Amino acid sequence: MMPQLVKKGAEASLFLADWHGRKVIIKKRLPKKYRHARLDEQIKTYRTVHEPQLMHMAKKAGVPTPTIFFVDVKNSIIVMEFIEGKQLKQVLNNVSSLERQRLCKRIGELVGRLHKQGIIHGDLTTSNMILDPRGSIVFVDFGLGEASKELEAKGVDLHLMRRALQSTHFAFAEECFNSIAKGYASVVGEDAAKDVLDKIGDIGKRGRYVTRREEDNGD
Amino acid sequence: MVKKQRVRKKKAEESYCLGIESTADDFSVGVSTFKGEILANIRSSYVPAEGGIHPREAARHHSEQASTVLREALGKAALKPADLSIIAFSQGPGLGPCLRTGATVARALASYLDIPLVGVNHCIAHIEIGKLKTEAIDPITLYVSGGNTIVAAFDAGRYRVFGETLDIALGNCLDVFAREACLRQKQGMPLGALVEKLAAKGTRLLELPYAVKGMDVSMSGLLTTAVTLLKKGKCRLEDLCYSLQETAFSMVTEISERGLAHTEKKEVLLTGGVAANRRLQAMIEEIAREHDARFCVVPSEFAVDNGAMIAWTGVLAYTHDIVTPINQSHVKLRWRLDEVEVPWIG
């Protein structure tokens, strides 16, 4: 089977291929012509090295991720297991409210497991979560992730999750986020969860224009 | 000799909107026909003697310049005040004292002329003028200015924010750096343009923090590092400007590309004050090409804050039954663009 382009993302292209009899995804980070060559090289190398490490750590923390088979830093290539299933982005809009809440609570639990082990995903969106046929949620694309136990990093991670929900699932973003928070708290504990949720509030207020920051005193 | 002003014959079917922009350091008045022909776009900028924009000083400038700018805009458009059909103004987001000055002028005009008043979201106006001038229909927009860094696209009734800055805006980052480097702003030559000029002579790429978080960017660490290097005095200013631009622009280009890949739009629009930067234009053009999308950049006259964009967006809103009664025309300092319904698209 010839490698077949399945997704041309912003950062990398994903190819479906046969690799020693296995169905795999080959993730190739392409040079970005807009970036200075050296900056481009640094970013590509950093991400190609860190992504598999974080995926491995995530697995150890009990969060399903694709198995890594091969990494070629020089060519910015990662070969990983192909996950059958659907992106949660598509699933969430087409299920009952109850099922949506169940799935979101599960997402929250998985994010909680990551954070508990000091793993920051860096790009929590429903496109980066796959619901496999056995009903497991598999996290993919750790390219922007980092290892950190800082409250700040955890807060930004969940803030981005909320923002992603608001832009792609605006009709029930808050409902989803509340379920995620519930699942998250069940893993990291109520107190730790509260610290992170408070932090998310602070981060939101840092944005340039946020009505919540203070009451507008218009005339 | 007094030159007799040409007065446009008002035809029955012609309607005009006068737009007032005053969110930050510019006071500007534009006039647009209901068909989107821009008849005037006059601007007066407040240039601080030192430091950044002092909101009250800027507001004072605006109130002092308001009548001159208004008169000049009407003269350019060859219209009498009585020819106007509606008054639009920038209702937010922006600096309180500045916004209030523009709002006061707008309210006074609308009540005196007894015509409808339309409050316009400044960020949406930047997108709409970009679309009008480049004939883009449904773009993903990178809007970069002194106060905003936003990747937005239309979906289901509103512009949705796909990416934005988690702290300071791109233009703010460049401006603060320029001021730290003691570059002086001149009328008609923004600080960003001075950084761009110096950057063109840069040769060495210095390592600065590159912070892309999901679809968002963070610029404060980048600015702090650049200023620290500047103060140490071991790097050439040209190289610092070059590295700052390369790093910051790569970050916003990366999130724009992510937004583009995510939304699969067929046009990329670059708008806002920093859109005038050639290096940023080249980067955004590159990602557009990469994804078979058309690259659109707002002409520089309409890239900076301007009254024409407010006038045109006022027309769009008014012709879709949006008016702002005077008792609801208070300014909104932190009015997000994704809070606004846009019935004129769809």
XYZ file of C-alpha atoms in Angstrom:
565
model
C 0.000 0.000 0.000
C 1.385 3.350 -1.014
C 1.317 6.013 1.698
C -1.890 7.925 1.247
C -2.382 11.497 2.435
C -5.278 11.516 4.893
C -4.919 14.918 6.478
C -2.952 17.966 5.590
C -2.833 19.801 8.851
C -1.321 23.162 9.540
C 1.806 21.714 11.006
C 2.199 18.260 9.617
C 0.821 15.952 6.989
C -0.616 12.618 8.034
C -0.234 9.643 5.740
C -1.953 6.303 6.103
C 0.508 3.561 5.230
C 1.438 -0.057 5.610
C 4.488 -0.507 7.786
C 5.751 -4.078 8.183
C 2.211 -5.381 7.935
C 0.696 -2.827 10.274
C -1.668 -0.028 9.415
C 0.128 3.091 10.547
C -0.056 6.852 10.466
C 3.104 8.556 9.296
C 3.258 12.061 10.668
C 5.616 14.232 8.719
C 6.361 17.766 9.789
C 6.944 19.766 6.671
C 9.276 22.712 6.418
C 7.377 25.950 6.729
C 8.583 28.285 4.040
C 7.290 31.348 5.867
C 9.622 30.734 8.803
C 13.307 31.492 8.977
C 15.067 28.193 8.146
C 16.842 27.930 11.478
C 13.762 28.747 13.520
C 11.865 26.199 11.449
C 14.489 23.511 12.090
C 14.449 24.192 15.840
C 10.692 23.992 16.101
C 10.385 20.848 13.983
C 13.131 19.029 15.860
C 11.824 20.035 19.279
C 8.320 18.861 18.495
C 9.377 15.618 16.791
C 11.429 14.658 19.836
C 8.920 15.722 22.477
C 5.719 14.428 20.981
C 6.541 10.692 21.226
C 7.973 11.155 24.715
C 4.781 12.790 25.931
C 2.606 10.160 24.244
C 4.555 7.481 26.034
C 4.206 9.282 29.363
C 0.487 9.679 28.733
C 0.120 5.958 28.180
C 1.845 5.305 31.493
C -0.564 7.740 33.133
C -3.474 5.649 31.839
C -4.485 7.781 28.888
C -4.857 5.893 25.605
C -2.549 7.224 22.865
C -1.345 5.664 19.616
C 1.680 3.399 20.007
C 4.864 4.866 18.577
C 6.758 2.575 16.208
C 9.487 4.744 14.813
C 10.926 8.242 15.077
C 13.201 9.867 12.522
C 14.243 13.219 13.954
C 16.359 14.237 10.985
C 13.404 13.996 8.639
C 10.823 15.023 11.254
C 8.888 11.781 10.910
C 6.924 9.851 13.519
C 5.398 6.483 12.661
C 2.514 5.533 14.941
C -0.402 3.166 15.274
C -3.475 3.996 13.213
C -6.530 4.440 15.436
C -9.854 3.374 13.960
C -12.773 5.513 15.013
C -14.292 8.944 14.800
C -13.089 12.324 15.939
C -15.030 13.488 18.991
C -15.593 16.733 17.105
C -18.027 14.859 14.846
C -19.475 12.656 17.559
C -20.354 15.336 20.104
C -22.742 17.231 17.845
C -24.715 14.103 17.016
C -25.447 12.391 20.304
C -27.983 12.856 23.068
C -27.281 15.369 25.776
C -26.813 12.566 28.304
C -24.264 10.765 26.124
C -22.487 14.037 25.468
C -22.170 14.657 29.180
C -20.853 11.141 29.716
C -18.215 11.568 27.001
C -17.179 14.981 28.325
C -16.884 13.672 31.866
C -14.622 10.948 30.470
C -12.503 13.576 28.662
C -12.189 15.405 31.973
C -10.993 12.237 33.710
C -8.358 11.647 31.047
C -7.113 15.243 31.182
C -7.020 14.861 34.960
C -4.780 11.794 34.614
C -2.431 13.700 32.317
C -2.178 16.698 34.610
C -1.716 14.535 37.681
C 1.425 13.146 36.059
C 2.642 16.563 34.918
C 1.727 16.143 31.266
C 0.308 19.132 29.424
C -1.345 18.227 26.129
C -1.027 21.738 24.691
C -3.809 21.468 22.141
C -6.910 20.001 23.754
C -9.569 20.129 21.062
C -12.237 17.646 20.123
C -10.417 17.064 16.810
C -7.507 15.651 18.765
C -9.605 12.991 20.488
C -10.730 9.822 18.771
C -13.551 7.601 19.949
C -12.488 4.081 19.004
C -14.929 1.226 18.296
C -14.479 -0.162 21.813
C -15.643 3.148 23.238
C -12.249 4.348 24.455
C -11.217 7.938 23.918
C -7.724 8.121 22.422
C -5.745 11.360 22.681
C -3.620 12.295 19.686
C -1.366 15.160 18.605
C 0.870 16.024 21.512
C 2.984 18.223 19.248
C 2.422 21.347 21.326
C 2.631 19.559 24.644
C 5.093 19.884 27.463
C 5.978 18.248 30.741
C 4.999 20.605 33.513
C 3.417 20.506 36.937
C 2.820 24.265 37.027
C -0.684 25.413 37.850
C -0.347 27.999 35.077
C 0.304 25.355 32.411
C -2.643 23.222 33.567
C -4.871 26.278 33.580
C -3.892 27.277 30.039
C -4.417 23.685 28.883
C -8.022 23.628 30.120
C -8.637 27.234 29.086
C -7.780 26.181 25.526
C -10.136 23.216 25.812
C -12.945 25.571 26.786
C -12.108 27.985 23.966
C -12.067 25.126 21.475
C -15.520 24.053 22.657
C -16.790 27.603 22.269
C -15.626 27.837 18.676
C -16.645 24.351 17.487
C -19.536 23.341 19.753
C -20.889 26.765 20.653
C -24.447 25.502 21.235
C -23.441 23.441 24.264
C -19.924 24.581 25.105
C -20.626 25.391 28.738
C -22.546 22.182 29.340
C -19.596 20.219 27.927
C -17.047 22.151 29.906
C -18.925 21.636 33.159
C -18.942 17.883 32.569
C -15.229 17.990 31.777
C -14.594 19.883 35.018
C -16.588 17.252 36.911
C -14.558 14.404 35.433
C -11.336 16.302 36.047
C -12.173 16.864 39.714
C -13.010 13.182 40.195
C -9.400 12.332 39.284
C -7.279 15.145 40.695
C -9.482 15.839 43.716
C -11.889 18.686 44.439
C -9.289 21.044 45.919
C -6.725 20.655 43.154
C -9.485 21.013 40.557
C -10.699 24.223 42.185
C -7.190 25.708 42.018
C -7.003 24.954 38.305
C -10.514 26.268 37.617
C -9.705 29.497 39.481
C -6.563 29.787 37.392
C -8.628 29.405 34.215
C -10.683 32.374 35.406
C -7.523 34.444 35.846
C -6.185 33.453 32.424
C -9.442 34.414 30.729
C -9.275 37.822 32.358
C -5.796 38.460 30.951
C -7.170 38.583 27.430
C -7.407 42.036 25.938
C -11.142 42.373 25.888
C -13.107 40.408 28.379
C -16.384 41.750 29.649
C -16.046 39.746 32.840
C -12.839 41.507 33.853
C -14.687 44.402 35.369
C -17.995 46.080 34.876
C -17.763 48.471 31.985
C -18.319 51.962 33.149
C -19.697 53.389 29.967
C -21.387 56.746 30.050
C -10.504 83.340 -2.922
C -13.117 81.039 -1.551
C -13.454 77.911 -3.562
C -17.060 76.969 -3.998
C -17.594 73.504 -2.634
C -19.113 71.012 -4.928
C -22.280 69.677 -3.358
C -23.373 66.259 -4.414
C -26.901 66.168 -5.779
C -28.780 63.866 -3.518
C -30.638 61.380 -5.597
C -33.694 59.768 -4.132
C -32.107 56.325 -4.051
C -28.772 57.411 -2.592
C -28.165 57.041 1.122
C -25.063 57.872 3.113
C -23.612 56.788 6.421
C -21.090 58.816 8.383
C -18.845 56.722 10.614
C -16.828 57.896 13.615
C -13.819 55.966 14.872
C -12.161 56.873 18.180
C -11.164 53.675 19.993
C -7.523 54.596 20.605
C -5.050 57.165 19.277
C -6.855 58.001 16.037
C -9.907 60.159 15.543
C -11.323 59.459 12.129
C -14.467 60.169 10.173
C -15.482 58.271 7.063
C -18.436 58.452 4.726
C -19.831 55.469 2.858
C -22.756 55.118 0.504
C -25.167 52.284 1.197
C -23.586 50.491 -1.763
C -20.151 50.543 -0.169
C -18.541 53.381 -2.052
C -16.179 55.161 0.336
C -16.495 58.898 -0.284
C -14.246 60.149 2.506
C -11.877 58.795 5.117
C -10.177 61.525 7.163
C -7.955 60.853 10.160
C -6.131 62.803 12.825
C -3.687 60.917 15.035
C -2.709 61.747 18.559
C 1.074 61.443 18.901
C 2.223 61.294 22.519
C 5.241 63.444 23.405
C 6.660 60.421 25.181
C 5.534 56.955 26.238
C 2.405 55.222 25.043
C -1.136 56.457 24.570
C -2.445 58.379 27.554
C -6.196 57.778 27.276
C -7.246 61.176 28.604
C -4.717 63.067 26.506
C -5.841 61.125 23.434
C -9.482 61.906 24.239
C -8.590 65.592 24.568
C -6.965 65.461 21.125
C -10.102 63.812 19.730
C -12.477 66.421 21.112
C -10.257 69.236 19.864
C -9.977 67.737 16.375
C -13.528 66.408 16.024
C -15.122 69.375 14.267
C -12.194 69.861 11.870
C -12.134 66.198 10.884
C -15.919 66.078 10.531
C -15.978 69.159 8.344
C -13.130 67.864 6.202
C -14.836 64.490 5.718
C -18.138 66.058 4.680
C -16.255 68.409 2.360
C -14.367 65.505 0.771
C -17.594 63.583 0.301
C -19.256 66.750 -1.023
C -22.211 66.288 1.288
C -24.198 68.515 3.607
C -25.013 67.134 7.071
C -28.676 66.959 6.019
C -27.741 64.475 3.261
C -26.735 61.840 5.812
C -29.109 58.949 6.474
C -27.428 57.379 9.512
C -24.548 57.956 11.933
C -22.352 55.015 12.933
C -19.737 55.026 15.678
C -17.197 52.706 17.215
C -18.913 51.513 20.380
C -16.028 49.312 21.530
C -13.709 47.719 22.369
C -11.152 50.396 23.191
C -10.015 53.043 25.638
C -12.872 54.514 27.680
C -12.202 58.253 27.383
C -11.485 57.958 23.648
C -14.582 55.879 22.948
C -16.749 58.266 24.937
C -15.541 61.255 22.937
C -16.490 59.627 19.639
C -19.796 58.406 21.067
C -20.668 61.889 22.276
C -20.052 63.385 18.834
C -22.103 60.608 17.224
C -25.045 61.023 19.591
C -25.040 64.799 19.139
C -25.062 64.479 15.347
C -27.750 61.801 15.285
C -30.071 63.710 17.598
C -29.502 67.038 15.887
C -30.125 65.581 12.446
C -32.824 63.299 13.831
C -31.470 60.220 12.071
C -30.707 56.693 13.374
C -27.566 55.934 15.360
C -25.711 52.620 14.891
C -23.094 51.336 17.357
C -20.437 49.254 15.623
C -17.948 46.725 16.998
C -14.489 47.989 16.057
C -13.012 44.515 15.416
C -15.851 43.512 13.124
C -15.408 46.784 11.235
C -11.767 45.852 10.533
C -12.930 42.566 9.025
C -15.788 44.108 7.037
C -13.678 46.856 5.466
C -11.111 44.210 4.539
C -13.805 42.157 2.849
C -15.216 45.201 1.065
C -11.845 46.327 -0.261
C -10.520 42.909 -1.293
C -13.852 41.418 -2.379
C -13.351 38.513 -0.012
C -16.573 36.668 0.714
C -15.989 34.239 3.554
C -12.375 34.483 4.722
C -10.499 33.360 7.760
C -9.147 36.638 9.103
C -5.968 37.490 10.932
C -6.638 40.813 12.609
C -3.497 42.312 14.116
C -3.177 45.761 15.623
C -1.948 47.607 18.689
C -4.832 46.275 20.743
C -5.844 43.019 19.092
C -4.430 39.755 17.784
C -7.289 37.583 16.620
C -7.882 34.743 14.168
C -11.592 34.759 13.358
C -14.002 33.305 10.846
C -17.744 33.397 10.362
C -19.811 30.427 11.483
C -23.498 30.190 12.358
C -24.510 33.807 12.788
C -21.341 35.218 14.302
C -17.649 35.672 13.814
C -15.991 33.022 15.959
C -12.577 33.478 17.510
C -10.357 30.536 16.607
C -7.157 31.906 18.014
C -6.032 34.972 19.891
C -3.318 36.284 22.127
C -3.335 35.130 25.715
C -1.735 38.377 26.850
C -0.513 41.345 24.782
C -1.307 42.182 21.168
C 1.227 41.878 18.345
C 1.229 45.616 17.625
C 1.600 46.335 21.308
C 4.620 44.015 21.485
C 6.314 45.834 18.580
C 5.397 49.300 19.909
C 6.655 48.699 23.439
C 9.895 47.278 22.091
C 10.318 50.289 19.798
C 9.769 52.690 22.675
C 12.252 50.787 24.841
C 14.729 51.197 21.970
C 13.994 54.954 22.040
C 12.520 55.043 18.556
C 10.318 58.088 18.104
C 6.905 58.012 16.543
C 6.121 60.613 13.903
C 2.803 61.682 12.418
C 2.008 59.179 9.681
C 4.901 56.882 10.639
C 3.818 54.388 13.285
C 6.385 52.745 15.532
C 5.778 49.384 13.871
C 6.935 50.843 10.568
C 10.195 51.945 12.202
C 10.753 48.425 13.538
C 10.043 47.041 10.065
C 12.634 49.353 8.500
C 15.315 48.338 10.994
C 14.389 44.662 10.715
C 15.032 44.804 6.976
C 18.698 45.439 7.819
C 18.900 42.583 10.328
C 21.008 39.556 9.454
C 21.314 37.445 12.578
C 18.428 35.471 14.072
C 18.615 35.614 17.858
C 16.879 32.968 19.896
C 13.665 34.324 21.434
C 10.850 32.387 23.124
C 8.364 30.984 20.630
C 5.025 30.505 22.391
C 2.180 28.877 20.497
C -0.392 27.332 22.827
C -3.041 25.442 20.932
C -4.640 28.002 18.653
C -3.415 30.865 20.825
C -0.163 32.766 21.172
C 1.584 34.419 24.077
C 3.822 37.425 23.398
C 4.765 38.778 26.797
C 7.752 36.450 27.310
C 9.021 37.254 23.837
C 8.830 40.981 24.545
C 10.545 40.652 27.927
C 13.412 38.639 26.437
C 13.849 41.060 23.541
C 13.915 44.061 25.892
C 16.383 42.306 28.211
C 18.730 41.630 25.287
C 18.341 45.231 24.195
C 19.274 46.568 27.631
C 22.353 44.338 27.776
C 23.498 46.200 24.696
C 25.341 43.292 23.121
C 23.065 42.817 20.112
C 22.575 45.075 17.124
C 19.207 46.805 17.208
C 18.650 45.719 13.595
C 19.134 42.056 14.558
C 16.810 42.432 17.522
C 14.073 43.980 15.390
C 14.595 41.280 12.780
C 14.444 38.461 15.335
C 11.435 39.956 17.108
C 9.536 40.220 13.829
C 10.566 36.773 12.596
C 9.557 35.087 15.850
C 6.340 37.000 16.555
C 5.134 36.841 12.950
C 5.900 33.110 12.731
C 3.744 32.585 15.808
C 0.705 34.427 14.448
C 1.212 32.824 11.039
C 1.264 29.392 12.642
C -2.075 29.946 14.416
C -3.550 31.461 11.256
C -2.542 28.358 9.349
C -4.074 26.201 12.060
C -7.295 28.190 11.769
C -7.165 27.877 7.999
C -6.624 24.110 8.108
C -9.376 23.761 10.707
C -12.032 25.843 8.939
C -10.981 24.976 5.360
C -11.892 28.492 4.211
C -10.860 29.501 0.700
C -9.668 33.021 1.525
C -7.253 34.436 4.081
C -7.699 38.073 5.013
C -5.008 40.100 6.741
C -6.337 43.238 8.396
C -5.575 45.754 11.172
C -2.653 48.145 11.602
C 0.107 45.512 11.507
C -1.297 44.238 8.179
C 0.737 46.999 6.548
C 3.953 45.117 7.412
C 5.454 43.562 4.257
C 7.165 40.712 6.038
C 3.946 39.629 7.731
C 2.125 39.916 4.406
C 4.687 37.613 2.788
C 4.255 35.010 5.533
C 0.460 34.989 5.388
C 0.553 34.895 1.598
C 2.740 31.792 1.867
C 0.219 29.860 4.005
C -2.618 30.919 1.730
C -0.722 29.501 -1.246
C 0.037 26.335 0.686
C -3.680 25.718 1.303
C -4.964 26.889 -2.094
C -6.670 29.874 -0.557
C -6.749 33.389 -1.937
C -4.590 35.869 -0.042
C -6.312 39.164 0.658
C -4.720 42.119 2.398
C -6.523 45.292 3.274
C -5.041 48.417 1.574
C -2.944 50.385 4.073
C -5.330 53.362 4.196
C -7.921 50.981 5.621
C -5.506 48.851 7.664
C -5.088 51.398 10.448
C -8.083 52.555 12.483
C -10.375 54.536 10.214
C -13.848 56.012 10.061
C -14.678 54.450 6.695
C -14.761 50.960 8.181
C -17.191 52.154 10.846
C -19.374 53.838 8.222
C -19.480 50.718 6.050
C -20.195 48.353 8.952
C -22.883 50.795 10.091
C -24.508 50.415 6.673
C -24.403 46.615 6.913
C -25.978 46.660 10.358
C -28.593 49.305 9.602
C -29.757 47.607 6.421
C -30.300 44.486 8.554
C -32.475 46.286 11.064
C -29.854 47.084 13.680
C -30.070 50.511 15.251
C -28.756 51.690 18.607
C -31.200 53.839 20.582
C -29.371 56.662 22.350
C -30.195 55.274 25.785
C -28.400 52.044 24.807
C -25.427 53.699 23.182
C -23.055 53.513 26.160
C -19.566 52.442 25.139
C -18.377 48.864 25.693
C -14.708 48.849 26.620
C -14.214 45.105 26.289
C -16.775 44.167 23.683
C -15.620 40.880 22.139
C -16.328 40.373 18.470
C -17.800 36.922 19.111
C -20.586 38.496 21.189
C -22.035 40.253 18.146
C -24.750 38.819 15.927
C -24.001 39.519 12.256
C -27.263 39.047 10.350
C -25.775 40.470 7.141
C -23.904 37.246 6.447
C -25.485 33.901 5.822
